Amino acid sequence: MSALYGLMAEFDDPKAVVEAAEAARMAGYRKMDAYSPYPIEALSEALALPKSHVAKICLAGGIFGLAAGYGLQYWSSVIEYPMNIGGRPFHSWVAFIPPAYETTILFAAFSAVLGMLALNGLPQPYHPVFNVPAFAGASRDKFFLCIEAEDPLFDVEKTRAFLAAQPGVAAVEEVQP
Amino acid sequence: MASTPHVDPASAPIIAPGHTFRTVTDKIASIVLARRTPLHWFLGFAIAFGIAQLVLLTIVRLLFWGIGSWGVTVPVGWGFDIINFVWWIGIGHAGTLISAILLLLKQEWRTSINRFAEAMTLFAVACAAQYPLFHTGRPWIAAYWLLPYPNTMGLWPNFRSPLIWDVFAVTTYASVSAVFWYVGLIPDFATLRDRAKNKLMAMVYGVASMGWRGSARHWHNYESAYLLLAGLATPLVVSVHTVVSFDFAVGVLPGWHATIFPPYFVAGAIYAGFAMVLTLAIPLRSWYGLKDFITDRHLDNMAKVMLATGLVVAYGYAMEAFFAWYSASSWELFMIQNRMFGPYGHMYWALILCNVVAPNTLWWPRLRHSTAWLFFISLVVSVGMWLERYVIIVTSLHRDFLPSSWGMYQGTVWDWSFFIGTIGLFLTLMYLFVRFLPAISMFEMKTILPGARVEEHHG
């Protein structure tokens, strides 16, 4: 039985999955995840997800981009290849602002995206939840709550009974690993 | 409002009533997953792809003969290449405005048009990129002129030049737009993966979706990243056309050296972009039966944005003339006089007709709500914006400070073939996009359906 990944409850309505997630958290379950075809803020709230780290990664990327962009211009225009262009100073800091501005945005944007993918563990070629045939609806119009076997409170019979008792539940299925 | 005999689109819902999560998904996904490609698609694609061959033809000719095959010469050293570059880049701006700025402003109606407007941005930037790439006639030279990389000659670009700023602005814009677009597509790729009947397509979409499964933990990070991207794209899009305008404003030529250029260029870009979004949205929604999602209210809103930015552009034209007079500089005065009544005067007045007079008809609700008129006006605006760049670039260059070096400029057959070719390229890419990718964001459409939002409970 320990071979199971977890138990998955299917819902037709976004409100039902949010309420079920909240009930599961109240019951003490922690190792669980919900699945929905579109982002539902209340669901993050119900699962008590910690604040996302994407913003910090993005800020770090932006600061690095600013330093790298400005540094590149300073190094190439002052140290490596000083050119006298119409008597302007080698360190023409005003003119260096636009490229540094762009590299800041470039690195911040890529950090946000790559950071988001890394935090989510994507790309991920395989995941047990896809073993549930009905799960294809998670990208269309169905909502799922999966309590994982790793959770200390997980017990196939008790957890199944708990999920089946949730209002609005359409089905409870075992998730093979 | 009440006096108009028809329903006012401004108060209509942004999705036709009666849609559910299922119908929205199926309607949009079915365009991509349909086994049969509609005949009109093949016809349109064949025409567009045929026209796109002009790009190849022109480039081959250019690489063999050099830029002598183009009309540029002294004194007009900037011709179609920069006119078309600015025109295409400008068109792209509406996509970012819709996807980023309207998202931050919580304009929910943007949801059904952002995906294809972003695609339009990418394809317009791809078309724009052809010109700086090939404008030297020797594109391999552009590499070390423009890009800072350690080359064997030990050369580095001059960062004091607006042309280098342009390279940074446009490449950043293209990269960030592509990433923004792709991130928006990930959940929709997952939907297509799960809905595809064809094994191969399911695999391709599966790889593109990166294994997205709609986990709440993932959405949590995703929403954060998506909002950050919108926040970053907003200052970026404003900076891009600002930097493009610096190409002119930093120069000392009368007619270019003006502080009004950055805001006036940005407004013009959004103006041209919304015209292009309308040009694409009107046929798209009727060919694919998407009037439930791209409603009359969307067209009405876009028409209003176009009218508003058109007025900003008109203000720019007025100020150009005012500055010339108020500066009391004889060069500036001569420039505006030459622009209005010189040998290119007819183009100036055609531009005023297209960009200032024509869009003002959109004040009348009856005309604004007529799809045919709106489509016509959006084409007129596209022509007008092209004329604007032509007038700004050519009239400032062809008669400069020294009358002995005056001359005239005209695009050659090869200039026109390159321009028309990129229009074909743009349409080809749009056709491929509509067939293989969801033209409307499915997951975002679901967020604005009635009943999608769940009230948060605390505690």
XYZ file of C-alpha atoms in Angstrom:
636
model
C 0.000 0.000 0.000
C 2.891 2.304 0.627
C 3.536 2.042 -3.097
C 0.779 4.624 -3.717
C 1.730 8.216 -4.541
C -1.444 9.451 -2.886
C -5.186 9.815 -3.148
C -6.825 12.264 -5.466
C -10.270 13.777 -5.172
C -11.970 15.283 -8.210
C -14.257 18.315 -8.107
C -16.395 20.079 -10.687
C -16.457 23.416 -8.954
C -13.636 25.751 -7.910
C -15.351 26.613 -4.620
C -15.514 22.938 -3.652
C -11.799 22.344 -4.163
C -10.893 25.430 -2.146
C -13.130 24.317 0.713
C -11.773 20.766 0.573
C -8.184 22.033 0.614
C -8.980 24.154 3.625
C -10.667 21.237 5.400
C -7.669 19.001 4.668
C -5.300 21.552 6.132
C -7.523 21.888 9.190
C -7.476 18.105 9.551
C -3.677 18.294 9.757
C -2.661 17.198 6.267
C 0.400 19.008 4.941
C 1.804 16.974 2.028
C -0.838 17.781 -0.522
C -1.405 19.773 -3.659
C -4.377 21.052 -5.572
C -4.701 21.215 -9.362
C -6.786 23.653 -11.368
C -7.078 24.765 -15.007
C -6.450 28.399 -14.074
C -4.852 30.191 -11.118
C -7.099 30.508 -8.065
C -5.744 32.827 -5.424
C -8.020 31.435 -2.728
C -6.482 28.014 -3.327
C -2.989 29.250 -2.448
C -4.552 30.793 0.640
C -6.344 27.552 1.542
C -3.119 25.559 1.223
C -1.314 28.271 3.229
C 1.444 28.480 0.631
C 4.399 30.618 1.703
C 5.171 33.800 -0.222
C 6.694 33.072 -3.628
C 10.456 33.583 -3.976
C 10.211 34.572 -7.651
C 10.289 38.300 -6.847
C 13.585 38.012 -4.952
C 15.208 36.057 -7.774
C 13.937 38.665 -10.231
C 15.399 41.506 -8.153
C 18.758 39.760 -7.910
C 18.733 39.213 -11.683
C 17.916 42.865 -12.287
C 20.751 44.079 -10.067
C 23.156 41.696 -11.772
C 21.943 42.893 -15.186
C 22.491 46.516 -14.242
C 26.005 45.832 -12.985
C 26.852 43.638 -15.975
C 25.495 46.120 -18.533
C 27.180 49.111 -17.005
C 30.363 47.153 -16.305
C 30.585 45.994 -19.914
C 30.316 49.554 -21.184
C 32.790 50.907 -18.639
C 35.313 48.176 -19.273
C 35.129 48.313 -23.067
C 34.960 52.131 -23.372
C 37.445 53.111 -20.642
C 39.848 50.207 -20.169
C 39.904 47.919 -23.191
C 39.214 50.204 -26.147
C 39.176 53.908 -25.218
C 37.975 55.932 -28.211
C 37.881 59.694 -28.430
C 34.483 60.422 -29.988
C 34.061 64.166 -30.489
C 36.010 64.894 -27.303
C 33.524 63.169 -25.054
C 34.854 61.583 -21.869
C 35.766 57.909 -22.021
C 33.447 57.376 -19.086
C 30.306 58.917 -20.689
C 28.001 57.749 -17.940
C 24.889 59.515 -19.272
C 25.146 57.712 -22.582
C 25.699 54.414 -20.765
C 22.296 54.600 -19.064
C 20.049 53.329 -21.904
C 21.963 50.078 -22.544
C 22.327 49.443 -18.789
C 18.569 50.036 -18.406
C 17.862 47.445 -21.069
C 20.221 44.817 -19.629
C 18.597 45.340 -16.216
C 15.193 44.489 -17.669
C 16.594 41.633 -19.751
C 18.253 39.885 -16.815
C 15.350 40.595 -14.445
C 12.824 39.104 -16.883
C 14.877 35.999 -17.610
C 15.590 35.511 -13.897
C 11.869 35.720 -13.119
C 11.027 33.094 -15.739
C 13.931 30.736 -15.099
C 13.436 31.204 -11.357
C 9.759 30.333 -11.672
C 10.577 27.214 -13.693
C 13.303 26.152 -11.254
C 11.084 26.670 -8.197
C 8.362 24.627 -9.885
C 10.794 21.901 -10.885
C 9.936 22.288 -14.563
C 10.527 20.904 -17.122
C 9.447 17.620 -15.570
C 8.884 14.779 -18.025
C 7.059 12.490 -15.598
C 4.704 12.971 -12.691
C 2.489 10.372 -10.970
C -0.684 12.511 -11.092
C -0.892 11.905 -14.838
C -1.554 8.218 -14.088
C -5.124 9.123 -13.144
C -7.054 9.073 -16.439
C -9.507 11.746 -15.316
C -6.603 14.096 -14.604
C -6.650 15.245 -18.243
C -9.581 17.393 -17.099
C -7.262 19.412 -14.850
C -6.308 21.496 -17.863
C -9.903 21.869 -19.006
C -12.672 22.197 -16.421
C -11.917 19.880 -13.471
C -10.321 20.579 -10.097
C -8.314 18.098 -8.045
C -6.974 17.765 -4.530
C -4.249 15.188 -3.982
C -3.138 14.108 -0.494
C 0.224 12.429 -0.808
C 1.245 9.177 0.850
C 4.294 10.889 2.327
C 2.090 12.792 4.729
C 2.432 11.382 8.276
C -1.358 11.374 8.696
C -1.895 9.503 5.427
C -3.812 6.278 5.745
C -5.448 4.862 2.638
C -8.787 4.053 4.226
C -9.062 7.068 6.522
C -7.842 9.539 3.927
C -10.161 8.080 1.320
C -13.089 8.419 3.699
C -12.047 11.961 4.520
C -11.850 12.983 0.849
C -15.085 11.212 -0.062
C -16.867 13.133 2.685
C -15.966 16.513 1.224
C -18.937 18.390 -0.258
C -18.961 18.506 -4.036
C -16.494 15.650 -4.556
C -17.054 13.792 -7.825
C -14.633 10.879 -7.359
C -11.678 9.717 -5.251
C -8.961 7.778 -7.006
C -5.667 6.162 -6.134
C -2.591 7.718 -7.718
C -0.061 5.104 -8.777
C 3.554 6.248 -8.445
C -25.689 56.710 -25.990
C -29.385 56.005 -25.562
C -30.163 57.750 -28.826
C -28.281 55.157 -30.870
C -30.714 52.551 -32.131
C -28.402 49.575 -31.583
C -27.013 48.036 -28.368
C -24.112 50.011 -26.980
C -21.055 47.725 -26.971
C -19.475 49.707 -24.141
C -21.843 48.146 -21.618
C -21.869 44.625 -23.099
C -20.153 41.729 -21.264
C -16.607 40.826 -22.356
C -17.592 37.209 -23.006
C -20.921 36.316 -24.562
C -23.205 34.800 -21.891
C -23.611 31.037 -21.552
C -19.963 29.995 -21.694
C -18.417 27.577 -19.217
C -14.850 26.366 -18.548
C -15.539 23.492 -20.914
C -16.993 25.447 -23.827
C -14.240 28.078 -23.688
C -11.532 25.399 -23.744
C -13.169 23.390 -26.495
C -13.961 26.356 -28.693
C -10.427 27.731 -28.659
C -8.617 24.400 -28.697
C -10.722 23.075 -31.564
C -9.240 25.654 -33.954
C -5.797 24.206 -33.318
C -6.733 20.551 -32.937
C -9.168 20.336 -35.865
C -8.054 17.634 -38.269
C -9.219 19.555 -41.296
C -7.508 22.788 -42.085
C -10.081 25.184 -43.537
C -9.705 25.986 -47.216
C -9.482 29.735 -46.603
C -6.442 29.064 -44.424
C -4.600 27.317 -47.261
C -5.563 30.058 -49.673
C -4.468 32.870 -47.370
C -1.290 31.077 -46.350
C -0.325 30.387 -49.962
C -0.723 34.049 -50.897
C 1.168 35.275 -47.827
C 3.960 32.736 -48.270
C 4.234 33.647 -51.941
C 4.633 37.320 -51.098
C 7.187 36.447 -48.400
C 9.478 35.044 -51.097
C 10.164 38.649 -52.093
C 12.253 38.936 -48.917
C 14.545 36.145 -50.056
C 14.726 37.506 -53.564
C 15.600 40.997 -52.334
C 18.231 39.733 -49.924
C 19.915 37.621 -52.579
C 19.938 40.595 -54.925
C 21.272 42.811 -52.145
C 24.106 40.478 -51.216
C 25.202 40.167 -54.856
C 24.890 43.803 -55.924
C 25.208 45.660 -52.625
C 22.994 48.497 -51.444
C 23.256 50.114 -54.858
C 20.070 48.210 -55.621
C 18.315 50.432 -53.064
C 17.436 54.082 -53.513
C 19.607 55.408 -50.679
C 22.401 57.733 -51.684
C 23.837 61.118 -50.658
C 22.151 63.181 -49.222
C 19.437 60.714 -48.187
C 21.447 57.914 -46.604
C 18.527 56.623 -44.558
C 15.594 55.484 -46.615
C 13.218 52.558 -46.673
C 15.357 50.516 -44.328
C 14.801 52.784 -41.343
C 11.282 53.817 -42.378
C 10.196 50.186 -42.430
C 12.170 49.331 -39.311
C 10.429 52.047 -37.285
C 7.061 51.166 -38.816
C 7.297 47.485 -37.854
C 8.732 48.110 -34.393
C 5.936 50.580 -33.734
C 3.289 48.058 -34.724
C 4.714 45.629 -32.219
C 4.124 48.002 -29.322
C 0.382 47.451 -29.075
C 0.937 43.787 -28.258
C 3.018 44.606 -25.213
C 0.665 47.392 -24.210
C -2.260 44.968 -24.265
C -0.462 42.119 -22.555
C 1.435 44.102 -19.915
C 0.040 47.559 -19.283
C -3.630 46.607 -19.540
C -2.926 43.619 -17.268
C -1.469 45.884 -14.595
C -4.444 48.222 -15.007
C -6.788 45.232 -14.522
C -8.514 45.784 -17.854
C -10.108 42.378 -18.108
C -11.265 42.819 -21.689
C -7.619 42.501 -22.781
C -7.712 38.774 -21.988
C -9.145 37.609 -25.278
C -6.855 39.693 -27.464
C -3.534 39.561 -25.639
C -2.277 36.255 -27.043
C -2.526 37.128 -30.714
C -1.478 40.720 -30.063
C 1.713 39.362 -28.470
C 2.224 37.094 -31.457
C 1.798 40.154 -33.634
C 4.505 41.890 -31.581
C 6.972 39.066 -32.085
C 6.338 38.796 -35.807
C 6.485 42.556 -36.285
C 9.828 42.673 -34.457
C 11.055 39.795 -36.633
C 10.132 41.815 -39.740
C 11.706 44.964 -38.298
C 14.934 43.111 -37.560
C 15.475 42.378 -41.274
C 16.233 46.014 -41.995
C 19.046 46.862 -39.550
C 20.463 43.416 -40.249
C 20.709 43.984 -43.988
C 20.923 47.752 -44.242
C 24.697 47.707 -44.608
C 24.414 45.259 -47.482
C 27.035 43.243 -45.636
C 25.238 41.776 -42.615
C 28.358 40.062 -41.244
C 29.814 43.508 -40.649
C 26.855 44.382 -38.445
C 27.992 41.754 -35.941
C 31.069 43.569 -34.658
C 29.662 47.041 -35.237
C 26.649 46.433 -33.114
C 27.257 43.614 -30.697
C 29.839 43.779 -27.918
C 31.727 40.516 -28.226
C 35.459 39.818 -28.118
C 36.397 39.666 -31.788
C 39.774 38.968 -33.367
C 40.177 42.632 -34.382
C 39.889 43.780 -30.776
C 37.100 46.237 -31.685
C 34.300 47.298 -29.362
C 31.143 49.249 -30.232
C 30.765 52.928 -29.386
C 28.258 53.003 -26.560
C 27.719 56.729 -26.917
C 25.756 56.129 -30.103
C 21.938 55.871 -30.048
C 22.241 53.186 -32.721
C 23.909 50.919 -30.161
C 21.226 51.799 -27.602
C 18.760 50.727 -30.261
C 20.438 47.336 -30.595
C 20.167 46.785 -26.842
C 16.576 48.044 -26.710
C 15.312 46.004 -29.647
C 17.099 42.749 -28.782
C 15.894 43.021 -25.178
C 12.398 43.770 -26.412
C 12.391 40.779 -28.757
C 13.769 38.438 -26.061
C 11.462 39.582 -23.271
C 8.404 39.549 -25.564
C 9.231 36.007 -26.670
C 9.643 34.834 -23.082
C 6.465 36.594 -21.938
C 4.567 34.966 -24.771
C 5.977 31.529 -24.069
C 5.241 31.731 -20.353
C 1.644 32.637 -21.188
C 1.465 29.641 -23.515
C 2.732 26.996 -21.041
C -0.655 26.235 -19.373
C -2.356 26.291 -22.772
C 0.202 23.846 -24.158
C -0.794 21.553 -21.289
C -4.445 21.851 -22.327
C -3.591 21.027 -25.937
C -1.445 18.088 -24.751
C -4.404 16.684 -22.818
C -6.914 17.326 -25.598
C -4.900 16.248 -28.646
C -6.095 13.048 -30.303
C -2.999 12.743 -32.463
C -0.123 11.080 -30.556
C 2.595 13.116 -32.225
C 0.841 16.421 -31.557
C 0.232 15.396 -27.945
C 3.957 14.757 -27.590
C 4.986 18.041 -29.199
C 2.590 20.026 -27.032
C 3.635 17.952 -24.029
C 7.283 18.879 -24.497
C 6.323 22.532 -25.001
C 4.233 22.481 -21.808
C 7.300 21.281 -19.848
C 5.072 18.880 -17.943
C 2.774 21.584 -16.611
C 0.080 20.044 -14.413
C -1.780 23.035 -12.989
C -0.517 22.525 -9.451
C -1.553 25.249 -7.007
C 2.085 25.566 -5.903
C 3.089 26.091 -9.521
C 0.342 28.609 -10.200
C 1.471 30.485 -7.111
C 4.988 31.032 -8.534
C 3.619 31.391 -12.046
C 1.315 34.265 -11.139
C 4.178 36.036 -9.435
C 6.457 35.627 -12.459
C 3.720 36.663 -14.888
C 2.981 39.835 -12.963
C 6.689 40.648 -12.700
C 7.075 40.170 -16.446
C 4.183 42.554 -17.032
C 5.810 45.039 -14.664
C 9.112 44.734 -16.533
C 7.588 44.823 -20.010
C 5.833 48.108 -19.243
C 8.945 50.283 -18.787
C 10.598 48.231 -21.527
C 8.013 48.995 -24.201
C 8.136 52.694 -23.370
C 11.925 52.617 -23.565
C 12.044 50.870 -26.938
C 10.340 53.518 -29.003
C 11.981 56.213 -26.907
C 15.353 54.814 -27.897
C 14.185 54.492 -31.518
C 13.268 58.184 -31.400
C 16.740 58.951 -29.974
C 18.170 57.706 -33.274
C 16.692 60.924 -34.622
C 16.425 63.264 -31.643
C 20.103 62.949 -30.703
C 21.068 64.016 -34.232
C 21.357 67.739 -34.914
C 19.185 67.899 -38.032
C 16.206 70.272 -38.066
C 13.018 68.232 -37.764
C 14.777 65.499 -35.766
C 16.435 67.357 -32.914
C 13.329 67.770 -30.734
C 12.513 66.842 -27.149
C 8.960 65.913 -28.104
C 10.190 62.922 -30.102
C 10.148 60.205 -27.385
C 6.520 60.656 -26.196
C 5.336 61.402 -29.716
C 6.992 58.253 -31.051
C 5.633 56.071 -28.258
C 2.083 57.364 -28.863
C 2.527 56.799 -32.595
C 3.699 53.261 -31.956
C 0.644 52.404 -29.875
C -1.560 54.079 -32.463
C -0.097 52.037 -35.315
C -0.145 48.897 -33.196
C -3.814 49.151 -32.306
C -4.598 49.751 -35.957
C -2.804 46.492 -36.772
C -4.526 44.595 -33.933
C -7.874 45.739 -35.353
C -6.802 44.812 -38.879
C -6.070 41.285 -37.650
C -8.867 40.884 -35.086
C -11.749 41.793 -37.377
C -11.157 39.029 -39.960
C -9.887 36.543 -37.351
C -13.023 36.671 -35.251
C -15.359 36.231 -38.170
C -13.341 33.472 -39.924
C -13.032 31.384 -36.790
C -16.387 32.249 -35.200
C -14.794 33.938 -32.195
C -17.307 36.755 -31.857
C -18.288 35.403 -28.435
C -14.794 36.180 -27.145
C -13.640 39.084 -29.290
C -16.880 40.977 -28.908
C -18.052 44.295 -30.292
C -17.038 45.759 -26.951
C -13.422 44.796 -27.630
C -13.500 46.488 -31.013
C -15.110 49.535 -29.448
C -12.441 49.750 -26.739
C -9.633 49.339 -29.242
C -11.171 51.989 -31.475
C -11.204 54.371 -28.508
C -7.549 53.666 -27.691
C -6.712 54.249 -31.340
C -8.619 57.518 -31.370
C -6.953 58.717 -28.140
C -3.411 57.902 -29.278
C -4.240 59.389 -32.672
C -5.022 62.665 -30.957
C -1.681 62.551 -29.108
C 0.031 62.029 -32.458
C -1.923 64.934 -33.948
C -0.714 67.064 -31.041
C 2.828 65.979 -31.927
C 2.385 67.195 -35.508
C 1.012 70.501 -34.278
C 3.917 70.935 -31.870
C 6.493 70.190 -34.566
C 5.108 73.083 -36.562
C 4.836 75.287 -33.480
C 8.427 74.592 -32.362
C 9.706 75.449 -35.817
C 7.972 78.813 -35.672
C 8.714 79.513 -32.006
C 12.395 78.564 -32.277
C 12.877 81.459 -34.725
C 15.648 79.325 -36.229
C 15.748 79.787 -39.975
C 16.781 76.133 -40.461
C 13.806 74.855 -38.476
C 11.451 77.237 -40.280
C 12.761 76.164 -43.641
C 12.443 72.500 -42.714
C 8.741 72.737 -41.784
C 7.986 74.881 -44.823
C 9.779 72.402 -47.051
C 8.000 69.516 -45.370
C 4.568 71.042 -45.910
C 4.965 72.716 -49.281
C 8.191 71.295 -50.720
C 8.549 68.446 -53.187
C 7.270 65.941 -50.588
C 4.346 68.166 -49.554
C 1.754 65.794 -50.999
C 3.016 63.050 -48.695
C 2.780 65.351 -45.685
C -0.839 66.229 -46.423
C -1.665 62.597 -47.175
C -0.254 61.752 -43.760
C -2.395 64.436 -42.097
C -5.436 63.067 -43.890
C -4.676 59.481 -42.829
C -3.525 60.082 -39.260
C -5.408 63.178 -38.127
C -8.578 63.555 -40.184
C -9.621 59.932 -40.801
C -9.510 58.595 -37.202
C -11.605 61.508 -35.949
C -14.598 59.899 -37.642
C -14.442 57.403 -34.768
C -16.005 59.993 -32.472
C -19.346 58.985 -33.985
C -20.623 55.812 -32.319
C -22.358 54.768 -35.510
C -19.107 54.773 -37.476
C -17.081 53.323 -34.582
C -19.467 50.396 -34.282
C -19.380 49.660 -37.985
C -16.870 46.838 -38.370
C -16.266 47.600 -42.021
C -15.509 51.267 -41.337
C -13.245 50.390 -38.411
C -11.322 47.932 -40.573
C -10.952 50.554 -43.276
C -9.775 53.214 -40.806
C -7.230 50.849 -39.273
C -5.745 50.255 -42.732
C -5.708 53.990 -43.365
C -3.860 54.546 -40.079
C -1.254 51.923 -41.004
C -0.639 53.750 -44.270
C -0.549 57.073 -42.420
C 2.030 55.871 -39.938
C 4.245 54.639 -42.747
C 3.934 58.047 -44.439
C 4.813 59.738 -41.145
C 8.158 57.947 -40.945
C 8.779 58.611 -44.628
C 8.119 62.322 -44.194
C 10.195 62.657 -41.008
C 13.176 60.817 -42.429
C 13.269 62.009 -46.003
C 12.305 65.665 -45.635
C 14.927 66.311 -42.968
C 17.677 64.702 -45.022
C 17.034 65.695 -48.604
C 17.545 69.424 -48.088
C 20.102 70.010 -45.369
C 22.153 73.108 -44.463
C 23.998 73.323 -47.769
C 21.822 73.889 -50.868
C 24.540 72.551 -53.163
C 24.141 69.109 -51.624
C 20.350 68.963 -51.905
C 18.810 66.009 -53.648
C 15.737 63.861 -54.014
C 15.010 60.382 -52.752
C 12.852 57.622 -54.117
C 12.578 53.959 -53.222
C 13.528 51.536 -55.993
C 11.706 48.373 -57.018
C 13.960 46.475 -54.589
C 13.058 48.787 -51.728
C 9.398 48.087 -52.357
C 9.929 44.366 -52.805
C 11.686 44.149 -49.444
C 8.878 46.080 -47.769
C 6.055 44.112 -49.372
C 7.992 40.920 -48.737
C 8.094 41.564 -44.997
C 4.325 42.109 -45.021
C 4.078 38.649 -46.599
C 6.449 37.262 -43.972
C 4.356 38.803 -41.206
C 1.123 37.321 -42.576
C 2.772 33.934 -43.101
C 3.819 33.826 -39.463
C 0.330 34.934 -38.372
C -1.267 32.147 -40.416
C 1.055 29.534 -38.905
C 0.369 30.909 -35.431
C -3.412 30.708 -35.787
C -3.194 27.112 -37.007
C -0.729 25.697 -34.478
C -1.135 27.741 -31.313
C -4.223 28.864 -29.388
C -4.969 32.379 -30.630
C -6.777 33.232 -27.400
C -5.385 32.444 -23.977
C -7.567 29.634 -22.634
C -6.491 29.729 -19.005
C -6.860 33.493 -18.760
C -10.298 33.369 -20.359
C -11.351 30.971 -17.603
C -10.331 33.431 -14.906
C -12.853 35.991 -16.161
C -15.796 33.605 -16.501
C -18.619 34.127 -14.024
C -18.096 31.793 -11.076
C -14.365 31.443 -11.636
C -13.356 33.608 -8.730
C -13.495 32.082 -5.271
C -13.786 34.390 -2.298
C -10.923 33.985 0.115
C -11.575 32.759 3.631
C -9.151 33.835 6.271
C -8.323 31.556 9.167
